[in-house]
PDB file of C-alpha atoms in Angstrom:
ATOM      1  CA  MET A 517      59.543 -55.995 137.450  1.00 40.00           C
ATOM      2  CA  ARG A 518      62.718 -54.733 139.356  1.00 47.00           C
ATOM      3  CA  ARG A 519      63.208 -52.468 142.371  1.00 44.00           C
ATOM      4  CA  LEU A 520      66.439 -50.998 143.120  1.00 42.00           C
ATOM      5  CA  LYS A 521      67.582 -50.998 146.864  1.00 50.00           C
ATOM      6  CA  PRO A 522      69.903 -47.940 147.175  1.00 49.00           C
ATOM      7  CA  GLN A 523      73.409 -49.036 148.380  1.00 50.00           C
ATOM      8  CA  THR A 524      72.373 -52.914 148.448  1.00 52.00           C
ATOM      9  CA  GLY A 525      71.595 -53.540 144.812  1.00 53.00           C
ATOM     10  CA  TRP A 526      67.866 -55.014 143.710  1.00 53.00           C
ATOM     11  CA  LEU A 527      65.049 -56.975 144.590  1.00 54.00           C
ATOM     12  CA  PRO A 528      63.027 -58.577 142.571  1.00 53.00           C
ATOM     13  CA  TRP A 529      59.363 -57.416 142.905  1.00 54.00           C
ATOM     14  CA  ASP A 530      56.258 -59.890 143.418  1.00 58.00           C
ATOM     15  CA  LEU A 531      58.692 -63.136 142.884  1.00 61.00           C
ATOM     16  CA  ALA A 532      57.480 -66.156 141.078  1.00 61.00           C
ATOM     17  CA  ASP A 533      58.905 -69.158 140.175  1.00 58.00           C
ATOM     18  CA  SER A 534      59.825 -67.832 136.651  1.00 64.00           C
ATOM     19  CA  ASP A 535      62.454 -65.470 138.361  1.00 68.00           C
ATOM     20  CA  ALA A 536      64.660 -68.549 139.123  1.00 65.00           C
ATOM     21  CA  GLY A 537      67.591 -68.640 136.871  1.00 70.00           C
ATOM     22  CA  ALA A 538      71.371 -67.543 136.885  1.00 76.00           C
ATOM     23  CA  TYR A 539      72.002 -63.806 137.855  1.00 76.00           C
ATOM     24  CA  ARG A 540      74.863 -61.841 137.484  1.00 77.00           C
ATOM     25  CA  CYS A 541      75.880 -58.434 138.680  1.00 79.00           C
ATOM     26  CA  ALA A 542      78.999 -56.408 137.384  1.00 78.00           C
ATOM     27  CA  ILE A 543      80.222 -53.829 139.644  1.00 81.00           C
ATOM     28  CA  VAL A 544      81.893 -50.708 138.152  1.00 83.00           C
ATOM     29  CA  ASN A 545      83.895 -47.682 139.047  1.00 85.00           C
ATOM     30  CA  PRO A 546      86.750 -45.485 138.033  1.00 86.00           C
ATOM     31  CA  PHE A 547      89.280 -48.121 138.960  1.00 81.00           C
ATOM     32  CA  GLY A 548      87.885 -51.013 137.183  1.00 78.00           C
ATOM     33  CA  LYS A 549      85.162 -53.692 137.641  1.00 84.00           C
ATOM     34  CA  GLY A 550      84.028 -56.846 139.280  1.00 80.00           C
ATOM     35  CA  ASN A 551      81.633 -59.339 138.841  1.00 80.00           C
ATOM     36  CA  ALA A 552      79.237 -61.882 141.022  1.00 79.00           C
ATOM     37  CA  ASN A 553      77.253 -64.447 140.069  1.00 79.00           C
ATOM     38  CA  PHE A 554      73.808 -65.632 141.658  1.00 74.00           C
ATOM     39  CA  ASN A 555      72.183 -69.043 141.198  1.00 72.00           C
ATOM     40  CA  LEU A 556      68.390 -68.448 142.355  1.00 67.00           C
ATOM     41  CA  LYS A 557      66.317 -71.464 143.157  1.00 65.00           C
ATOM     42  CA  LEU A 558      62.507 -70.655 143.620  1.00 59.00           C
ATOM     43  CA  THR A 559      60.671 -74.428 143.302  1.00 56.00           C
ATOM     44  CA  GLY A 560      57.264 -73.888 144.996  1.00 54.00           C
ATOM     45  CA  PHE A 561      57.861 -70.225 145.616  1.00 61.00           C
ATOM     46  CA  SER A 562      54.355 -69.267 143.827  1.00 81.00           C
ATOM     47  CA  SER A 563      52.160 -71.634 145.324  1.00 89.00           C
ATOM     48  CA  PRO A 564      48.943 -70.157 146.951  1.00 94.00           C
ATOM     49  CA  THR A 565      48.962 -68.918 150.492  1.00 94.00           C
ATOM     50  CA  PHE A 566      45.865 -68.277 152.973  1.00 97.00           C
ATOM     51  CA  ILE A 567      45.465 -64.706 153.669  1.00 96.00           C
ATOM     52  CA  GLU A 568      42.208 -65.765 155.997  1.00 96.00           C
ATOM     53  CA  LYS A 569      42.179 -69.248 157.489  1.00 96.00           C
ATOM     54  CA  PRO A 570      39.347 -71.712 156.503  1.00 97.00           C
ATOM     55  CA  GLN A 571      36.549 -70.993 158.667  1.00 96.00           C
ATOM     56  CA  ILE A 572      32.448 -72.659 159.079  1.00 95.00           C
ATOM     57  CA  SER A 573      29.758 -70.017 159.417  1.00 93.00           C
ATOM     58  CA  SER A 574      25.963 -69.987 159.090  1.00 90.00           C
ATOM     59  CA  ARG A 575      23.443 -67.430 157.814  1.00 88.00           C
ATOM     60  CA  ASP A 576      19.732 -67.547 157.544  1.00 86.00           C
ATOM     61  CA  ASP A 577      19.206 -68.791 160.781  1.00 76.00           C
ATOM     62  CA  GLY A 578      21.089 -71.797 160.162  1.00 79.00           C
ATOM     63  CA  ARG A 579      19.489 -72.590 156.771  1.00 88.00           C
ATOM     64  CA  VAL A 580      22.566 -72.056 154.940  1.00 93.00           C
ATOM     65  CA  MET A 581      26.010 -73.495 155.951  1.00 96.00           C
ATOM     66  CA  ILE A 582      29.089 -71.451 154.894  1.00 97.00           C
ATOM     67  CA  MET A 583      32.712 -73.082 154.432  1.00 98.00           C
ATOM     68  CA  GLU A 584      35.053 -70.192 153.330  1.00 98.00           C
ATOM     69  CA  PHE A 585      38.601 -68.812 153.332  1.00 98.00           C
ATOM     70  CA  LYS A 586      40.972 -66.540 151.335  1.00 98.00           C
ATOM     71  CA  ALA A 587      44.079 -67.403 149.498  1.00 97.00           C
ATOM     72  CA  LYS A 588      46.789 -65.539 147.449  1.00 96.00           C
ATOM     73  CA  SER A 589      48.263 -66.852 144.182  1.00 94.00           C
ATOM     74  CA  ILE A 590      50.251 -65.062 142.055  1.00 90.00           C
ATOM     75  CA  LEU A 591      50.054 -67.622 139.118  1.00 90.00           C
ATOM     76  CA  LYS A 592      46.395 -68.488 138.304  1.00 93.00           C
ATOM     77  CA  PRO A 593      44.964 -71.123 140.431  1.00 96.00           C
ATOM     78  CA  THR A 594      42.064 -73.592 140.219  1.00 97.00           C
ATOM     79  CA  PHE A 595      39.927 -74.229 143.060  1.00 98.00           C
ATOM     80  CA  VAL A 596      38.119 -77.661 143.092  1.00 98.00           C
ATOM     81  CA  TRP A 597      35.571 -78.852 146.223  1.00 98.00           C
ATOM     82  CA  GLN A 598      35.818 -82.817 147.666  1.00 98.00           C
ATOM     83  CA  LYS A 599      33.574 -84.525 150.289  1.00 96.00           C
ATOM     84  CA  GLY A 600      35.831 -87.134 150.764  1.00 91.00           C
ATOM     85  CA  ASP A 601      36.907 -89.240 147.395  1.00 92.00           C
ATOM     86  CA  GLU A 602      33.863 -87.126 145.370  1.00 95.00           C
ATOM     87  CA  ILE A 603      34.137 -83.667 143.765  1.00 97.00           C
ATOM     88  CA  VAL A 604      31.563 -81.588 145.071  1.00 97.00           C
ATOM     89  CA  ALA A 605      29.573 -80.411 142.336  1.00 96.00           C
ATOM     90  CA  GLU A 606      26.750 -77.408 141.846  1.00 96.00           C
ATOM     91  CA  SER A 607      23.144 -78.279 142.569  1.00 95.00           C
ATOM     92  CA  ASP A 608      19.978 -77.441 144.391  1.00 94.00           C
ATOM     93  CA  ARG A 609      21.709 -77.490 147.702  1.00 95.00           C
ATOM     94  CA  TYR A 610      25.564 -77.033 147.101  1.00 97.00           C
ATOM     95  CA  LYS A 611      26.458 -73.474 145.804  1.00 98.00           C
ATOM     96  CA  ILE A 612      30.325 -72.486 144.746  1.00 98.00           C
ATOM     97  CA  ILE A 613      31.932 -69.174 144.930  1.00 98.00           C
ATOM     98  CA  LEU A 614      35.174 -68.037 143.437  1.00 98.00           C
ATOM     99  CA  LYS A 615      35.964 -64.425 143.548  1.00 97.00           C
ATOM    100  CA  GLU A 616      38.859 -62.589 142.836  1.00 96.00           C
ATOM    101  CA  THR A 617      39.227 -59.518 144.535  1.00 95.00           C
ATOM    102  CA  GLY A 618      42.413 -58.293 143.247  1.00 93.00           C
ATOM    103  CA  ASN A 619      46.019 -58.130 144.116  1.00 92.00           C
ATOM    104  CA  HIS A 620      45.810 -61.931 143.034  1.00 94.00           C
ATOM    105  CA  GLU A 621      43.702 -62.661 146.024  1.00 97.00           C
ATOM    106  CA  TYR A 622      40.754 -64.751 145.741  1.00 98.00           C
ATOM    107  CA  TYR A 623      37.561 -65.629 148.024  1.00 98.00           C
ATOM    108  CA  ALA A 624      36.530 -69.138 147.722  1.00 98.00           C
ATOM    109  CA  ALA A 625      33.602 -70.463 149.601  1.00 98.00           C
ATOM    110  CA  LEU A 626      31.231 -73.691 149.401  1.00 98.00           C
ATOM    111  CA  GLU A 627      27.252 -72.805 150.718  1.00 98.00           C
ATOM    112  CA  ILE A 628      25.267 -75.846 151.474  1.00 97.00           C
ATOM    113  CA  VAL A 629      21.416 -74.992 151.991  1.00 95.00           C
ATOM    114  CA  GLU A 630      19.294 -76.836 154.593  1.00 90.00           C
ATOM    115  CA  PRO A 631      22.322 -78.888 155.708  1.00 92.00           C
ATOM    116  CA  LYS A 632      21.307 -82.311 156.854  1.00 87.00           C
ATOM    117  CA  LYS A 633      23.534 -84.565 159.100  1.00 81.00           C
ATOM    118  CA  GLU A 634      22.919 -87.740 157.111  1.00 83.00           C
ATOM    119  CA  LYS A 635      24.276 -86.060 153.910  1.00 89.00           C
ATOM    120  CA  ASP A 636      26.572 -83.213 154.803  1.00 94.00           C
ATOM    121  CA  ALA A 637      28.491 -84.332 158.086  1.00 92.00           C
ATOM    122  CA  GLY A 638      32.216 -85.324 157.538  1.00 94.00           C
ATOM    123  CA  GLN A 639      35.157 -83.475 156.098  1.00 96.00           C
ATOM    124  CA  PHE A 640      35.371 -81.237 152.900  1.00 98.00           C
ATOM    125  CA  VAL A 641      38.578 -80.063 151.155  1.00 98.00           C
ATOM    126  CA  CYS A 642      38.967 -76.888 148.807  1.00 98.00           C
ATOM    127  CA  THR A 643      42.477 -77.644 146.736  1.00 98.00           C
ATOM    128  CA  ALA A 644      43.555 -74.442 145.326  1.00 98.00           C
ATOM    129  CA  LYS A 645      46.383 -75.291 143.022  1.00 96.00           C
ATOM    130  CA  ASN A 646      48.758 -73.687 140.427  1.00 94.00           C
ATOM    131  CA  GLU A 647      51.560 -74.350 138.423  1.00 89.00           C
ATOM    132  CA  SER A 648      54.081 -73.685 141.211  1.00 88.00           C
ATOM    133  CA  GLY A 649      52.113 -75.801 144.337  1.00 91.00           C
ATOM    134  CA  LYS A 650      49.017 -76.214 146.058  1.00 94.00           C
ATOM    135  CA  LEU A 651      47.218 -75.227 149.182  1.00 96.00           C
ATOM    136  CA  THR A 652      45.101 -77.415 150.802  1.00 97.00           C
ATOM    137  CA  ALA A 653      41.748 -76.059 152.894  1.00 98.00           C
ATOM    138  CA  THR A 654      40.007 -78.474 155.145  1.00 98.00           C
ATOM    139  CA  PHE A 655      36.400 -78.219 157.026  1.00 98.00           C
ATOM    140  CA  SER A 656      35.071 -80.523 159.086  1.00 96.00           C
ATOM    141  CA  VAL A 657      31.513 -80.535 159.453  1.00 94.00           C
ATOM    142  CA  LYS A 658      29.569 -81.786 162.583  1.00 90.00           C
ATOM    143  CA  PHE A 659      26.272 -81.814 163.846  1.00 82.00           C
ATOM    144  CA  GLU A 660      25.562 -81.544 167.406  1.00 79.00           C
ATOM    145  CA  VAL A 661      22.525 -83.343 168.402  1.00 73.00           C
ATOM    146  CA  PRO A 662      20.595 -81.538 171.565  1.00 81.00           C
ATOM    147  CA  GLN A 663      19.661 -83.912 174.590  1.00 86.00           C
ATOM    148  CA  GLY A 664      16.797 -85.935 174.007  1.00 88.00           C
ATOM    149  CA  ALA A 665      16.500 -85.070 170.550  1.00 89.00           C
ATOM    150  CA  PRO A 666      15.996 -88.429 168.275  1.00 92.00           C
ATOM    151  CA  THR A 667      18.902 -90.641 166.829  1.00 91.00           C
ATOM    152  CA  PHE A 668      19.093 -93.762 164.982  1.00 92.00           C
ATOM    153  CA  THR A 669      20.319 -96.846 166.902  1.00 93.00           C
ATOM    154  CA  ARG A 670      20.488 -99.022 163.765  1.00 92.00           C
ATOM    155  CA  LYS A 671      20.786 -98.919 159.987  1.00 92.00           C
ATOM    156  CA  PRO A 672      17.453 -98.838 158.745  1.00 94.00           C
ATOM    157  CA  GLN A 673      16.298-101.865 156.523  1.00 96.00           C
ATOM    158  CA  ILE A 674      13.566-102.781 154.024  1.00 96.00           C
ATOM    159  CA  LEU A 675      12.155-106.585 154.734  1.00 95.00           C
ATOM    160  CA  GLN A 676       9.669-108.505 153.037  1.00 92.00           C
ATOM    161  CA  LYS A 677       7.181-110.203 154.683  1.00 89.00           C
ATOM    162  CA  THR A 678       3.392-112.020 154.719  1.00 86.00           C
ATOM    163  CA  SER A 679       0.703-109.341 156.150  1.00 82.00           C
ATOM    164  CA  ASP A 680      -1.501-110.414 159.213  1.00 82.00           C
ATOM    165  CA  SER A 681      -4.031-110.860 156.306  1.00 82.00           C
ATOM    166  CA  GLY A 682      -1.748-112.873 154.059  1.00 83.00           C
ATOM    167  CA  ASP A 683      -0.921-110.393 151.499  1.00 86.00           C
ATOM    168  CA  PRO A 684       2.823-109.870 150.422  1.00 90.00           C
ATOM    169  CA  ALA A 685       4.118-106.734 151.981  1.00 92.00           C
ATOM    170  CA  ILE A 686       6.958-104.142 152.577  1.00 95.00           C
ATOM    171  CA  VAL A 687       8.051-103.202 155.704  1.00 96.00           C
ATOM    172  CA  PHE A 688      10.207 -99.982 156.338  1.00 98.00           C
ATOM    173  CA  ASP A 689      12.355-100.737 159.788  1.00 97.00           C
ATOM    174  CA  ILE A 690      13.639 -97.847 161.743  1.00 97.00           C
ATOM    175  CA  GLY A 691      15.490 -98.124 165.056  1.00 96.00           C
ATOM    176  CA  PHE A 692      15.771 -94.561 167.149  1.00 96.00           C
ATOM    177  CA  GLN A 693      15.841 -93.018 170.512  1.00 94.00           C
ATOM    178  CA  ALA A 694      14.037 -90.009 171.574  1.00 94.00           C
ATOM    179  CA  ASP A 695      12.705 -88.372 174.746  1.00 90.00           C
ATOM    180  CA  GLN A 696       9.733 -86.678 175.208  1.00 82.00           C
ATOM    181  CA  ASN A 697       6.849 -88.635 173.318  1.00 87.00           C
ATOM    182  CA  PRO A 698       8.116 -88.654 169.676  1.00 94.00           C
ATOM    183  CA  GLU A 699       6.144 -87.975 166.531  1.00 96.00           C
ATOM    184  CA  VAL A 700       6.741 -90.175 163.255  1.00 97.00           C
ATOM    185  CA  ILE A 701       5.437 -89.183 160.128  1.00 97.00           C
ATOM    186  CA  TRP A 702       6.362 -91.071 156.544  1.00 98.00           C
ATOM    187  CA  LEU A 703       6.534 -89.241 153.506  1.00 96.00           C
ATOM    188  CA  ASN A 704       6.161 -91.037 149.876  1.00 96.00           C
ATOM    189  CA  PRO A 705       8.362 -90.630 147.249  1.00 95.00           C
ATOM    190  CA  LYS A 706       6.640 -87.430 146.033  1.00 93.00           C
ATOM    191  CA  GLY A 707       7.168 -86.028 149.558  1.00 92.00           C
ATOM    192  CA  LYS A 708       3.395 -86.163 150.557  1.00 95.00           C
ATOM    193  CA  LYS A 709       2.603 -87.056 154.115  1.00 96.00           C
ATOM    194  CA  MET A 710       1.137 -90.659 154.054  1.00 97.00           C
ATOM    195  CA  LYS A 711      -1.886 -91.715 155.625  1.00 96.00           C
ATOM    196  CA  GLU A 712      -2.993 -95.501 157.162  1.00 96.00           C
ATOM    197  CA  SER A 713      -5.439 -97.187 154.495  1.00 95.00           C
ATOM    198  CA  SER A 714      -6.138-100.576 153.064  1.00 92.00           C
ATOM    199  CA  ARG A 715      -2.619-101.213 152.006  1.00 94.00           C
ATOM    200  CA  ILE A 716      -0.858 -99.004 154.543  1.00 96.00           C
ATOM    201  CA  LYS A 717       0.079 -99.702 157.958  1.00 96.00           C
ATOM    202  CA  PHE A 718       2.016 -97.740 160.744  1.00 97.00           C
ATOM    203  CA  GLY A 719       3.686 -99.029 163.767  1.00 96.00           C
ATOM    204  CA  LEU A 720       5.395 -97.359 166.707  1.00 96.00           C
ATOM    205  CA  THR A 721       6.293 -99.996 169.539  1.00 95.00           C
ATOM    206  CA  PRO A 722       9.253 -99.406 172.516  1.00 93.00           C
ATOM    207  CA  ASP A 723      12.094-101.733 172.076  1.00 90.00           C
ATOM    208  CA  GLY A 724      12.853-102.449 175.551  1.00 84.00           C
ATOM    209  CA  GLY A 725      15.862 -99.835 176.075  1.00 83.00           C
ATOM    210  CA  ALA A 726      15.446 -96.246 177.700  1.00 88.00           C
ATOM    211  CA  ASN A 727      13.290 -94.414 175.410  1.00 92.00           C
ATOM    212  CA  THR A 728      14.234 -96.933 172.235  1.00 95.00           C
ATOM    213  CA  TYR A 729      11.835 -97.866 169.784  1.00 96.00           C
ATOM    214  CA  THR A 730      11.076 -99.580 166.353  1.00 97.00           C
ATOM    215  CA  ALA A 731       8.958 -97.484 163.725  1.00 98.00           C
ATOM    216  CA  GLN A 732       7.791 -99.367 160.690  1.00 97.00           C
ATOM    217  CA  LEU A 733       5.840 -98.672 157.247  1.00 97.00           C
ATOM    218  CA  GLU A 734       3.906-101.733 155.893  1.00 96.00           C
ATOM    219  CA  LEU A 735       3.010-101.611 152.500  1.00 95.00           C
ATOM    220  CA  LYS A 736       1.017-104.448 151.043  1.00 94.00           C
ATOM    221  CA  ASN A 737       0.235-105.468 147.785  1.00 91.00           C
ATOM    222  CA  TYR A 738       3.488-103.452 146.441  1.00 92.00           C
ATOM    223  CA  LYS A 739       3.644-102.821 142.732  1.00 91.00           C
ATOM    224  CA  ALA A 740       6.638-101.208 140.326  1.00 92.00           C
ATOM    225  CA  LYS A 741       4.919 -98.106 140.805  1.00 93.00           C
ATOM    226  CA  ASP A 742       5.632 -97.813 144.521  1.00 94.00           C
ATOM    227  CA  SER A 743       9.211 -97.535 143.768  1.00 95.00           C
ATOM    228  CA  GLY A 744      10.879 -94.530 144.941  1.00 95.00           C
ATOM    229  CA  THR A 745      12.383 -92.738 148.021  1.00 95.00           C
ATOM    230  CA  TYR A 746      10.620 -92.530 151.139  1.00 97.00           C
ATOM    231  CA  THR A 747      11.471 -90.744 154.131  1.00 95.00           C
ATOM    232  CA  CYS A 748      10.978 -91.039 157.855  1.00 96.00           C
ATOM    233  CA  ASN A 749      10.595 -87.911 159.895  1.00 95.00           C
ATOM    234  CA  ILE A 750      10.922 -88.291 163.675  1.00 96.00           C
ATOM    235  CA  LYS A 751      10.310 -85.224 165.868  1.00 93.00           C
ATOM    236  CA  ASN A 752       9.974 -84.264 169.394  1.00 92.00           C
ATOM    237  CA  ASP A 753      10.377 -80.834 171.437  1.00 90.00           C
ATOM    238  CA  ALA A 754      14.283 -81.251 171.359  1.00 88.00           C
ATOM    239  CA  GLY A 755      14.571 -81.832 167.597  1.00 87.00           C
ATOM    240  CA  GLU A 756      14.033 -83.905 164.800  1.00 87.00           C
ATOM    241  CA  ALA A 757      16.069 -86.295 162.494  1.00 89.00           C
ATOM    242  CA  ASN A 758      14.997 -87.883 159.097  1.00 90.00           C
ATOM    243  CA  VAL A 759      16.003 -90.868 157.286  1.00 92.00           C
ATOM    244  CA  GLU A 760      15.398 -91.768 154.381  1.00 92.00           C
ATOM    245  CA  LEU A 761      14.916 -95.439 152.115  1.00 94.00           C
ATOM    246  CA  THR A 762      14.999 -96.014 148.725  1.00 95.00           C
ATOM    247  CA  LEU A 763      12.436 -98.610 147.283  1.00 95.00           C
ATOM    248  CA  ASN A 764      13.086-100.599 143.929  1.00 94.00           C
ATOM    249  CA  ILE A 765      10.334-102.937 142.543  1.00 89.00           C
ATOM    250  CA  GLU A 766      10.674-104.528 139.037  1.00 83.00           C
ATOM    251  CA  GLY A 767       7.926-104.976 136.679  1.00 72.00           C
ATOM    252  CA  PRO A 768       5.549-103.012 134.427  1.00 66.00           C
ATOM    253  CA  LEU A 769       3.915 -99.301 135.814  1.00 60.00           C
ATOM    254  CA  ASP A 770       0.521-100.239 136.281  1.00 59.00           C
ATOM    255  CA  ASP A 771      -1.522 -96.963 136.581  1.00 52.00           C
ATOM    256  CA  ALA A 772      -4.851 -98.746 137.098  1.00 45.00           C
ATOM    257  CA  GLY A 773      -6.379 -99.324 140.536  1.00 43.00           C
ATOM    258  CA  ASP A 774      -5.266 -98.128 144.194  1.00 47.00           C
ATOM    259  CA  ASP A 775      -2.802 -95.464 144.305  1.00 50.00           C
ATOM    260  CA  GLU A 776      -2.759 -94.871 148.204  1.00 55.00           C
ATOM    261  CA  SER A 777       1.087 -95.180 148.686  1.00 57.00           C
ATOM    262  CA  GLN A 778       1.410 -91.750 146.504  1.00 52.00           C
ATOM    263  CA  ALA A 779      -1.528 -90.171 148.192  1.00 47.00           C
TER     264      ALA A 779
END
């Protein structure tokens, strides 16, 4: 579509890369005519552009984190979300939103349900791309830890040992720092709170530093059915922290006998 501009000629309406090329203007009056030639170059002219810059917000008292922006793209774009080198796919926790709002404008957002520092901290990138070029929206997700809230002091580990009773045992070992009398809770792979028993023993000892501790879960006579992801939850009045440890034990599943690790 072309728009006539009085006295000065014409201007393309909603320029696109496809408008590039050679143009010729013929000027005619009673005394004769003249020609003017133009070569229009528009590489990248139709690349997506921001209408609203990327921003991070939340709703539902912080239970949902929202990364969002608005872009304009005359050519049909694609939108891809990434965290690091991995493409973000929809799941129970991640919801990808893309709405075309008219006039070649788009609203793009990524919602994270129950965001967690150990899983969601870092850089997210959304790339909007069309045949002309691309636009990159970058989001840096940071979690501020309240003063005195639990924080981990070393990488969690799973150890093998012989228990005091002489039985083979697995030990989940966690180092952390926390003020105000921290409470440690262990959850089994089914998400249920674990209790001490003949096979299960909890430990919480000071490390010697300022408000630093070692939390341990000892599991005796472990079997293949004990495999799965265990969670250590540490909580005090200032906040809480969670860490997951995955136990893989090879061998046949034995459904008979004690099932206390799953209780």
